[in-house]
Amino acid sequence: MAQLLEVERLSCKENIDTETFVEITKKVLKAGGVEETIAVDSEGKVIGNKVLCNVLIRLGVKKIPVSLMNPEKVFYSLEELGFYDEVLGTPFRVFENSEELLYKGWPTPLVRLRSLENGSIRVWGKLEGFNPWGMSVKDRVGWMMFKNAIEELKKPPKLVVEATSTNTGLAVAAMCAIYGSKLKVYIPNTVSKTGEILLKIFGADVVRSDKPLTTDLIDEVEAEAKRLGAVSLNQFYNDVNLETHLRFTAKELDLQVRKAGLNVKAVIGGLGTSGHMSAISIYFKSRLKDIKTYGVVPKKGSTIQGIRRVESGMKWLKYTELDGVVEVDAREAAEEVVFLTRREGIFLGLSSGAVLSAYKKLIEGREIREGDVILVLPDMGFKYVDLISELLGL
Ligand code: PLP
């Protein structure tokens, strides 16, 4: 007979590749639940479909549908599996420690931005700058990559190395602070002085390179990790990046959108590692019909901290089909940051400004005509005041 068993009572350790993980995730999301049970023996040991069991656990469900000996066809919805429980938030916002402040502080806000609205379109900004540590979309990824490293090593790493354009570095630095690890970060020469100082304040040892892109530093950092006996988390290749955004960022956005009764027609967001937009695109294209997803990159020759051009290589875009990639230059991004600040009092970072600019270009091109549009806004503007001042002569 089929029943739901608490996740803690099962173990389904199984090595599966990312492609399989994504395929099964899409199937579960499309169905809005699970259509088959996992066979267990009389002692509760998993004897069949360990792959599905493993994927469900990695997606953060609280209960697993099982049956004795043979799998059965019984449908359990995502809600019944406790899929959304981990992003329900903490109403009075009292937390036991800094780590809880992060993962029990979710969801990050989704706020309507009326000054961007046009005709029958409504616009909503997902403010990832409301994460507590580096105050960006990368706090989630730094947290999970570090936790994963602890799980593999069975203890916190002594030394971590990472190539970063600031935000991942700050997130990992926070985890290093909490767990007593040391951090050495490698930044490209395009990172602002403010970013470098922030990383130092967070306790990281900072090496500034003369190369322009964070991805230019990956090989060097891998070699350094070997030489120093350090753990390299490598946000560009570590699949935990994609998984984190599927499990938390996209999932909580799904919940917010449904609670608010939105009719989402498009999601727009920047591309750096491609972690958050690949995950959001995979997720929402599985959950909703007629939804378009767009990536935002810097125009050729322009630099916008956090995002980069697709041809520089992005690991996870192959698992989804974006409906377009919009190019924006740094000045356009800065202008949009100032526009929104002066209209709504919300001061966003430059890659968020690029997302606002991309949205306006898509509206002008009549690519988006109606419904609710979600803009994923990676951080706030306070890290970029010098750059914005330079770009706009303020
Ligand atoms: N914007 C900012 C400010 C970032 O720091 C990053 C990533 O570091 C991004 C956008 C891109 O996010 P992702 O790496 O998930 O593509």
Coordinates of C-alpha atoms and ligand atoms in Angstrom, one line a residue:
M1 CA 0.0 0.0 0.0
A2 CA 1.3 3.4 -0.9
Q3 CA 2.1 5.9 1.9
L4 CA 4.2 9.0 2.5
L5 CA 7.4 8.5 4.5
E6 CA 9.4 11.3 6.2
V7 CA 12.6 12.0 4.2
E8 CA 14.8 11.5 7.3
R9 CA 13.7 7.9 7.5
L10 CA 15.1 7.1 4.0
S11 CA 18.5 7.1 2.4
C12 CA 18.8 7.2 -1.4
K13 CA 22.4 8.1 -2.1
E14 CA 22.8 7.7 -5.8
N15 CA 25.2 9.2 -8.3
I16 CA 23.2 10.7 -11.1
D17 CA 24.4 13.1 -13.7
T18 CA 22.9 16.6 -14.0
E19 CA 21.1 15.9 -17.2
T20 CA 19.1 13.1 -15.5
F21 CA 18.5 15.3 -12.5
V22 CA 17.1 18.1 -14.7
E23 CA 15.0 15.7 -16.8
I24 CA 13.3 14.1 -13.8
T25 CA 12.9 17.6 -12.2
K26 CA 11.1 18.8 -15.3
K27 CA 8.8 15.8 -15.2
V28 CA 7.9 16.2 -11.6
L29 CA 7.3 20.0 -12.1
K30 CA 5.2 19.4 -15.2
A31 CA 3.0 16.9 -13.5
G32 CA 2.8 19.1 -10.4
G33 CA 3.7 16.1 -8.3
V34 CA 4.9 12.5 -8.4
E35 CA 2.9 9.8 -10.3
E36 CA 4.7 6.7 -9.0
T37 CA 5.8 5.4 -5.6
I38 CA 9.3 4.2 -4.6
A39 CA 9.5 0.6 -3.6
V40 CA 10.9 -0.2 -0.1
D41 CA 11.4 -3.5 1.7
S42 CA 9.8 -4.3 5.1
E43 CA 12.6 -2.6 6.9
G44 CA 12.1 0.6 5.0
K45 CA 15.2 0.2 2.8
V46 CA 14.8 1.6 -0.7
I47 CA 14.8 -1.2 -3.3
G48 CA 13.6 0.5 -6.4
N49 CA 13.7 3.8 -8.2
K50 CA 16.5 5.3 -6.1
V51 CA 17.1 7.9 -8.8
L52 CA 13.6 9.4 -8.4
C53 CA 14.0 9.2 -4.6
N54 CA 17.4 11.0 -4.8
V55 CA 16.0 13.8 -7.1
L56 CA 13.0 14.4 -4.8
I57 CA 15.3 14.7 -1.7
R58 CA 17.6 17.1 -3.6
L59 CA 14.5 19.2 -4.6
G60 CA 13.8 19.6 -0.9
V61 CA 10.6 17.5 -0.4
K62 CA 9.7 16.6 3.2
K63 CA 7.9 13.3 2.4
I64 CA 8.6 10.6 -0.1
P65 CA 5.8 8.4 -1.7
V66 CA 6.7 4.8 -1.0
S67 CA 5.1 1.4 -1.3
L68 CA 6.0 -2.0 0.0
M69 CA 8.0 -4.1 -2.5
N70 CA 6.4 -3.0 -5.8
P71 CA 6.0 0.5 -7.1
E72 CA 2.4 1.7 -7.5
K73 CA 0.8 4.4 -9.6
V74 CA -0.5 6.9 -7.0
F75 CA -0.5 10.6 -7.6
Y76 CA 0.9 12.9 -4.8
S77 CA 0.9 16.6 -5.4
L78 CA 3.9 18.9 -4.7
E79 CA 2.0 20.3 -1.7
E80 CA 1.4 16.8 -0.3
L81 CA 5.1 16.0 -0.6
G82 CA 5.9 19.1 1.5
F83 CA 7.8 20.5 -1.5
Y84 CA 7.1 24.1 -0.6
D85 CA 7.5 23.8 3.1
E86 CA 11.1 25.0 3.2
V87 CA 10.3 28.4 1.6
L88 CA 7.3 29.4 3.7
G89 CA 9.4 31.9 5.7
T90 CA 9.3 32.8 9.4
P91 CA 6.5 35.3 10.2
F92 CA 8.1 37.1 13.2
R93 CA 11.7 36.9 11.7
V94 CA 13.4 35.7 14.9
F95 CA 16.4 33.6 14.0
E96 CA 18.8 31.4 16.1
N97 CA 21.9 32.3 14.0
S98 CA 23.2 33.9 10.9
E99 CA 22.7 30.8 8.7
E100 CA 19.1 30.6 9.7
L101 CA 18.7 34.3 8.9
L102 CA 19.5 33.2 5.3
Y103 CA 17.5 30.1 4.7
K104 CA 14.6 30.8 7.1
G105 CA 14.5 34.4 6.0
W106 CA 13.2 33.5 2.5
P107 CA 11.4 34.3 0.3
T108 CA 13.1 37.4 -0.9
P109 CA 10.5 40.1 -1.7
L110 CA 8.6 40.3 -4.9
V111 CA 7.5 43.9 -5.4
R112 CA 5.4 45.5 -8.0
L113 CA 7.2 48.2 -10.0
R114 CA 4.4 50.4 -11.4
S115 CA 6.8 53.0 -12.9
L116 CA 7.8 50.4 -15.5
E117 CA 4.3 49.4 -16.4
N118 CA 2.8 49.9 -19.8
G119 CA -0.7 49.1 -21.1
S120 CA -1.9 45.7 -19.8
I121 CA 1.5 44.7 -18.5
R122 CA 2.3 44.4 -14.8
V123 CA 5.9 44.3 -13.6
W124 CA 7.3 42.6 -10.5
G125 CA 10.9 42.8 -9.3
K126 CA 12.4 39.9 -7.3
L127 CA 14.8 41.7 -4.9
E128 CA 17.7 39.3 -4.4
G129 CA 19.5 42.1 -2.7
F130 CA 17.4 41.2 0.4
N131 CA 19.6 38.2 1.1
P132 CA 21.5 38.9 4.3
W133 CA 25.3 38.4 3.7
G134 CA 26.7 39.7 0.5
M135 CA 23.2 41.0 -0.2
S136 CA 22.8 39.3 -3.6
V137 CA 21.4 36.4 -5.5
K138 CA 24.7 34.6 -4.7
D139 CA 24.2 34.2 -1.0
R140 CA 22.1 31.1 -1.7
V141 CA 24.7 29.5 -3.9
G142 CA 27.7 30.3 -1.6
W143 CA 25.7 28.7 1.3
M144 CA 24.8 25.5 -0.5
M145 CA 28.2 25.0 -2.2
F146 CA 29.9 25.4 1.2
K147 CA 27.4 23.1 2.9
N148 CA 28.0 20.5 0.2
A149 CA 31.7 20.8 0.7
I150 CA 31.2 20.1 4.5
E151 CA 29.1 17.1 3.6
E152 CA 31.7 15.7 1.3
L153 CA 34.7 16.4 3.7
K154 CA 32.6 15.5 6.8
K155 CA 34.0 18.7 8.3
P156 CA 34.4 22.4 7.3
P157 CA 37.2 23.0 4.8
K158 CA 40.4 24.7 6.2
L159 CA 41.0 26.8 3.1
V160 CA 38.6 27.7 0.3
V161 CA 39.6 29.4 -3.0
E162 CA 37.2 31.0 -5.5
A163 CA 37.2 33.2 -8.6
T164 CA 34.5 35.9 -8.1
S165 CA 33.3 39.3 -9.3
T166 CA 32.5 40.1 -5.6
N167 CA 29.1 38.6 -4.7
T168 CA 29.9 34.9 -4.6
G169 CA 33.1 35.8 -2.7
L170 CA 31.0 37.7 -0.1
A171 CA 28.6 34.7 0.3
V172 CA 31.4 32.2 0.7
A173 CA 33.3 34.6 3.0
A174 CA 30.2 34.7 5.3
M175 CA 30.1 30.8 5.4
C176 CA 33.9 30.8 6.1
A177 CA 33.3 33.2 9.0
I178 CA 30.6 31.1 10.4
Y179 CA 32.5 27.8 10.1
G180 CA 36.0 29.1 10.9
S181 CA 37.5 28.5 7.4
K182 CA 40.0 30.7 5.5
L183 CA 39.2 32.1 2.1
K184 CA 41.3 33.3 -0.8
V185 CA 39.5 35.0 -3.6
Y186 CA 40.7 35.9 -7.1
I187 CA 39.0 38.9 -8.7
P188 CA 39.3 40.2 -12.3
N189 CA 40.6 43.8 -12.9
T190 CA 37.1 45.0 -13.7
V191 CA 35.9 44.6 -10.1
S192 CA 35.4 47.9 -8.3
K193 CA 37.6 49.1 -5.5
T194 CA 34.5 48.9 -3.3
G195 CA 34.0 45.2 -4.1
E196 CA 37.7 44.5 -3.2
I197 CA 37.4 46.4 0.1
L198 CA 34.1 44.6 0.9
L199 CA 35.8 41.2 0.4
K200 CA 38.6 42.2 2.7
I201 CA 36.2 43.4 5.4
F202 CA 34.5 40.0 5.1
G203 CA 37.9 38.4 5.9
A204 CA 39.0 37.2 2.5
D205 CA 42.5 37.3 1.2
V206 CA 42.1 39.1 -2.1
V207 CA 44.2 38.5 -5.2
R208 CA 43.5 41.1 -8.0
S209 CA 44.3 39.7 -11.5
D210 CA 45.1 41.8 -14.6
K211 CA 42.5 39.8 -16.6
P212 CA 39.0 41.3 -17.4
L213 CA 36.7 38.3 -16.8
T214 CA 36.1 36.1 -13.7
T215 CA 36.1 33.1 -16.1
D216 CA 39.6 34.0 -17.2
L217 CA 40.8 33.1 -13.7
I218 CA 39.2 29.6 -13.4
D219 CA 42.2 27.5 -14.5
E220 CA 44.6 29.5 -12.4
V221 CA 42.4 29.1 -9.3
E222 CA 42.0 25.3 -9.9
A223 CA 45.8 25.1 -10.0
E224 CA 46.1 27.2 -6.9
A225 CA 43.6 24.9 -5.1
K226 CA 45.8 21.9 -5.9
R227 CA 49.0 23.7 -4.8
L228 CA 47.5 24.9 -1.6
G229 CA 45.5 21.8 -0.8
A230 CA 42.4 24.0 -0.7
V231 CA 38.8 23.4 -1.6
S232 CA 37.7 25.0 -4.9
L233 CA 33.9 25.6 -4.9
N234 CA 33.9 26.9 -8.5
Q235 CA 30.5 28.5 -9.1
F236 CA 30.9 28.2 -12.9
Y237 CA 31.1 24.4 -12.9
N238 CA 29.6 23.3 -9.6
D239 CA 26.1 21.9 -10.3
V240 CA 25.1 22.9 -6.8
N241 CA 24.7 26.4 -8.3
L242 CA 21.9 25.3 -10.6
E243 CA 20.4 23.0 -8.1
T244 CA 20.2 25.8 -5.4
H245 CA 18.3 28.1 -7.7
L246 CA 15.9 25.3 -8.8
R247 CA 15.3 24.3 -5.2
F248 CA 15.0 27.7 -3.6
T249 CA 15.0 30.7 -5.9
A250 CA 12.6 29.3 -8.5
K251 CA 10.5 27.4 -6.0
E252 CA 9.8 30.4 -3.8
L253 CA 9.1 32.5 -6.8
D254 CA 6.6 29.9 -7.9
L255 CA 4.9 30.1 -4.5
Q256 CA 4.8 33.9 -4.5
V257 CA 3.4 34.1 -8.0
R258 CA 0.6 31.6 -7.2
K259 CA -0.2 33.3 -3.8
A260 CA -0.5 36.6 -5.6
G261 CA -2.6 35.1 -8.4
L262 CA -0.2 36.4 -11.2
N263 CA -0.5 35.5 -14.8
V264 CA 3.2 35.3 -15.6
K265 CA 4.1 35.7 -19.3
A266 CA 7.8 36.5 -19.0
V267 CA 10.8 36.3 -16.7
I268 CA 13.9 38.4 -17.5
G269 CA 17.3 38.1 -15.7
G270 CA 21.0 38.5 -16.1
L271 CA 23.5 35.8 -17.2
G272 CA 26.8 35.3 -15.3
T273 CA 27.4 31.7 -14.5
S274 CA 23.8 31.2 -15.9
G275 CA 22.8 29.5 -12.6
H276 CA 19.8 31.5 -11.6
M277 CA 18.2 32.1 -15.0
S278 CA 18.8 28.5 -16.3
A279 CA 17.1 27.2 -13.2
I280 CA 14.2 29.7 -13.3
S281 CA 13.7 29.0 -17.0
I282 CA 13.8 25.2 -16.5
Y283 CA 11.4 25.5 -13.6
F284 CA 8.8 27.9 -15.1
K285 CA 8.8 26.4 -18.5
S286 CA 7.9 23.1 -16.8
R287 CA 5.2 24.6 -14.6
L288 CA 3.5 27.2 -16.9
K289 CA 2.4 27.2 -20.5
D290 CA 3.2 30.2 -22.7
I291 CA 5.9 31.7 -20.6
K292 CA 8.9 33.3 -22.1
T293 CA 12.3 33.7 -20.5
Y294 CA 15.0 36.2 -21.5
G295 CA 18.7 36.5 -20.5
V296 CA 20.5 39.8 -20.3
V297 CA 24.2 40.3 -21.2
P298 CA 26.6 43.2 -21.6
K299 CA 27.0 44.7 -25.1
K300 CA 30.2 43.8 -26.8
G301 CA 33.0 45.8 -25.3
S302 CA 31.0 46.9 -22.2
T303 CA 31.5 45.6 -18.7
I304 CA 28.7 45.1 -16.2
Q305 CA 29.8 43.4 -13.0
G306 CA 28.2 40.0 -12.5
I307 CA 27.0 39.4 -16.1
R308 CA 28.9 38.4 -19.3
R309 CA 28.5 37.4 -22.9
V310 CA 27.0 34.0 -23.7
E311 CA 29.9 33.1 -26.1
S312 CA 32.3 33.1 -23.1
G313 CA 30.6 29.8 -22.1
M314 CA 27.8 29.0 -19.7
K315 CA 27.3 25.5 -18.3
W316 CA 23.6 25.3 -17.7
L317 CA 21.8 27.1 -20.6
K318 CA 21.8 23.9 -22.6
Y319 CA 19.1 22.5 -20.3
T320 CA 16.5 25.2 -21.3
E321 CA 15.6 27.3 -24.2
L322 CA 15.7 31.1 -23.6
D323 CA 13.4 33.0 -25.9
G324 CA 16.0 35.7 -26.3
V325 CA 19.2 37.3 -25.1
V326 CA 19.2 41.1 -24.8
E327 CA 22.3 43.2 -24.9
V328 CA 22.7 46.3 -22.7
D329 CA 25.7 48.6 -22.1
A330 CA 26.9 49.8 -18.8
R331 CA 25.6 53.4 -19.3
E332 CA 22.1 52.2 -20.2
A333 CA 22.1 50.0 -17.0
A334 CA 23.2 53.0 -14.9
E335 CA 20.5 55.2 -16.3
E336 CA 17.8 52.7 -15.5
V337 CA 19.2 52.3 -11.9
V338 CA 18.8 56.0 -11.4
F339 CA 15.4 56.1 -13.1
L340 CA 14.0 53.5 -10.8
T341 CA 15.5 55.0 -7.7
R342 CA 14.0 58.4 -8.5
R343 CA 10.6 56.8 -9.3
E344 CA 10.3 54.1 -6.6
G345 CA 13.0 54.8 -4.1
I346 CA 14.5 51.4 -4.8
F347 CA 18.3 51.7 -5.6
L348 CA 19.4 48.6 -7.6
G349 CA 22.8 47.3 -8.7
L350 CA 24.1 47.7 -12.3
S351 CA 23.2 44.2 -13.4
S352 CA 19.6 44.8 -12.2
G353 CA 19.7 48.1 -14.2
A354 CA 20.6 46.0 -17.2
V355 CA 17.5 43.8 -16.6
L356 CA 15.3 47.0 -16.4
S357 CA 16.8 48.2 -19.7
A358 CA 16.3 44.8 -21.3
Y359 CA 12.7 44.8 -20.2
K360 CA 12.2 48.2 -21.9
K361 CA 13.8 47.0 -25.1
L362 CA 11.5 43.9 -25.1
I363 CA 8.4 46.1 -24.6
E364 CA 9.5 48.5 -27.4
G365 CA 10.1 45.5 -29.7
R366 CA 6.6 44.2 -28.8
E367 CA 8.1 40.9 -27.7
I368 CA 6.1 41.2 -24.5
R369 CA 2.6 42.6 -24.8
E370 CA 0.6 41.6 -21.7
G371 CA 0.4 39.8 -18.4
D372 CA 2.7 39.8 -15.4
V373 CA 6.4 40.2 -16.1
I374 CA 9.0 39.1 -13.5
L375 CA 12.4 40.9 -13.4
V376 CA 15.0 39.0 -11.4
L377 CA 17.1 41.7 -9.7
P378 CA 20.4 40.3 -8.4
D379 CA 21.5 43.0 -5.9
M380 CA 21.2 46.6 -4.7
G381 CA 23.1 49.6 -5.8
F382 CA 25.2 50.6 -2.7
K383 CA 28.3 48.6 -4.0
Y384 CA 28.3 50.5 -7.3
V385 CA 28.0 54.2 -6.3
D386 CA 31.5 55.0 -7.7
L387 CA 30.9 53.2 -11.0
I388 CA 27.4 54.9 -11.4
S389 CA 29.0 58.3 -10.6
E390 CA 31.7 57.6 -13.3
L391 CA 29.2 56.4 -15.9
L392 CA 26.7 59.2 -15.5
G393 CA 29.0 62.0 -14.3
L394 CA 27.1 62.5 -11.1
Ligands
PLP1 N1 24.3 40.1 -11.2 C1 25.2 40.1 -10.2 C2 25.3 41.4 -9.5 C3 25.9 39.0 -9.9 O1 26.8 39.0 -8.9 C4 25.7 37.8 -10.6 C5 26.5 36.6 -10.3 O2 27.5 36.7 -9.7 C6 24.8 37.8 -11.7 C7 24.1 38.9 -12.0 C8 24.6 36.6 -12.5 O3 24.0 35.5 -11.8 P1 24.3 34.0 -12.3 O4 25.7 33.7 -12.0 O5 23.3 33.2 -11.5 O6 24.1 33.9 -13.8

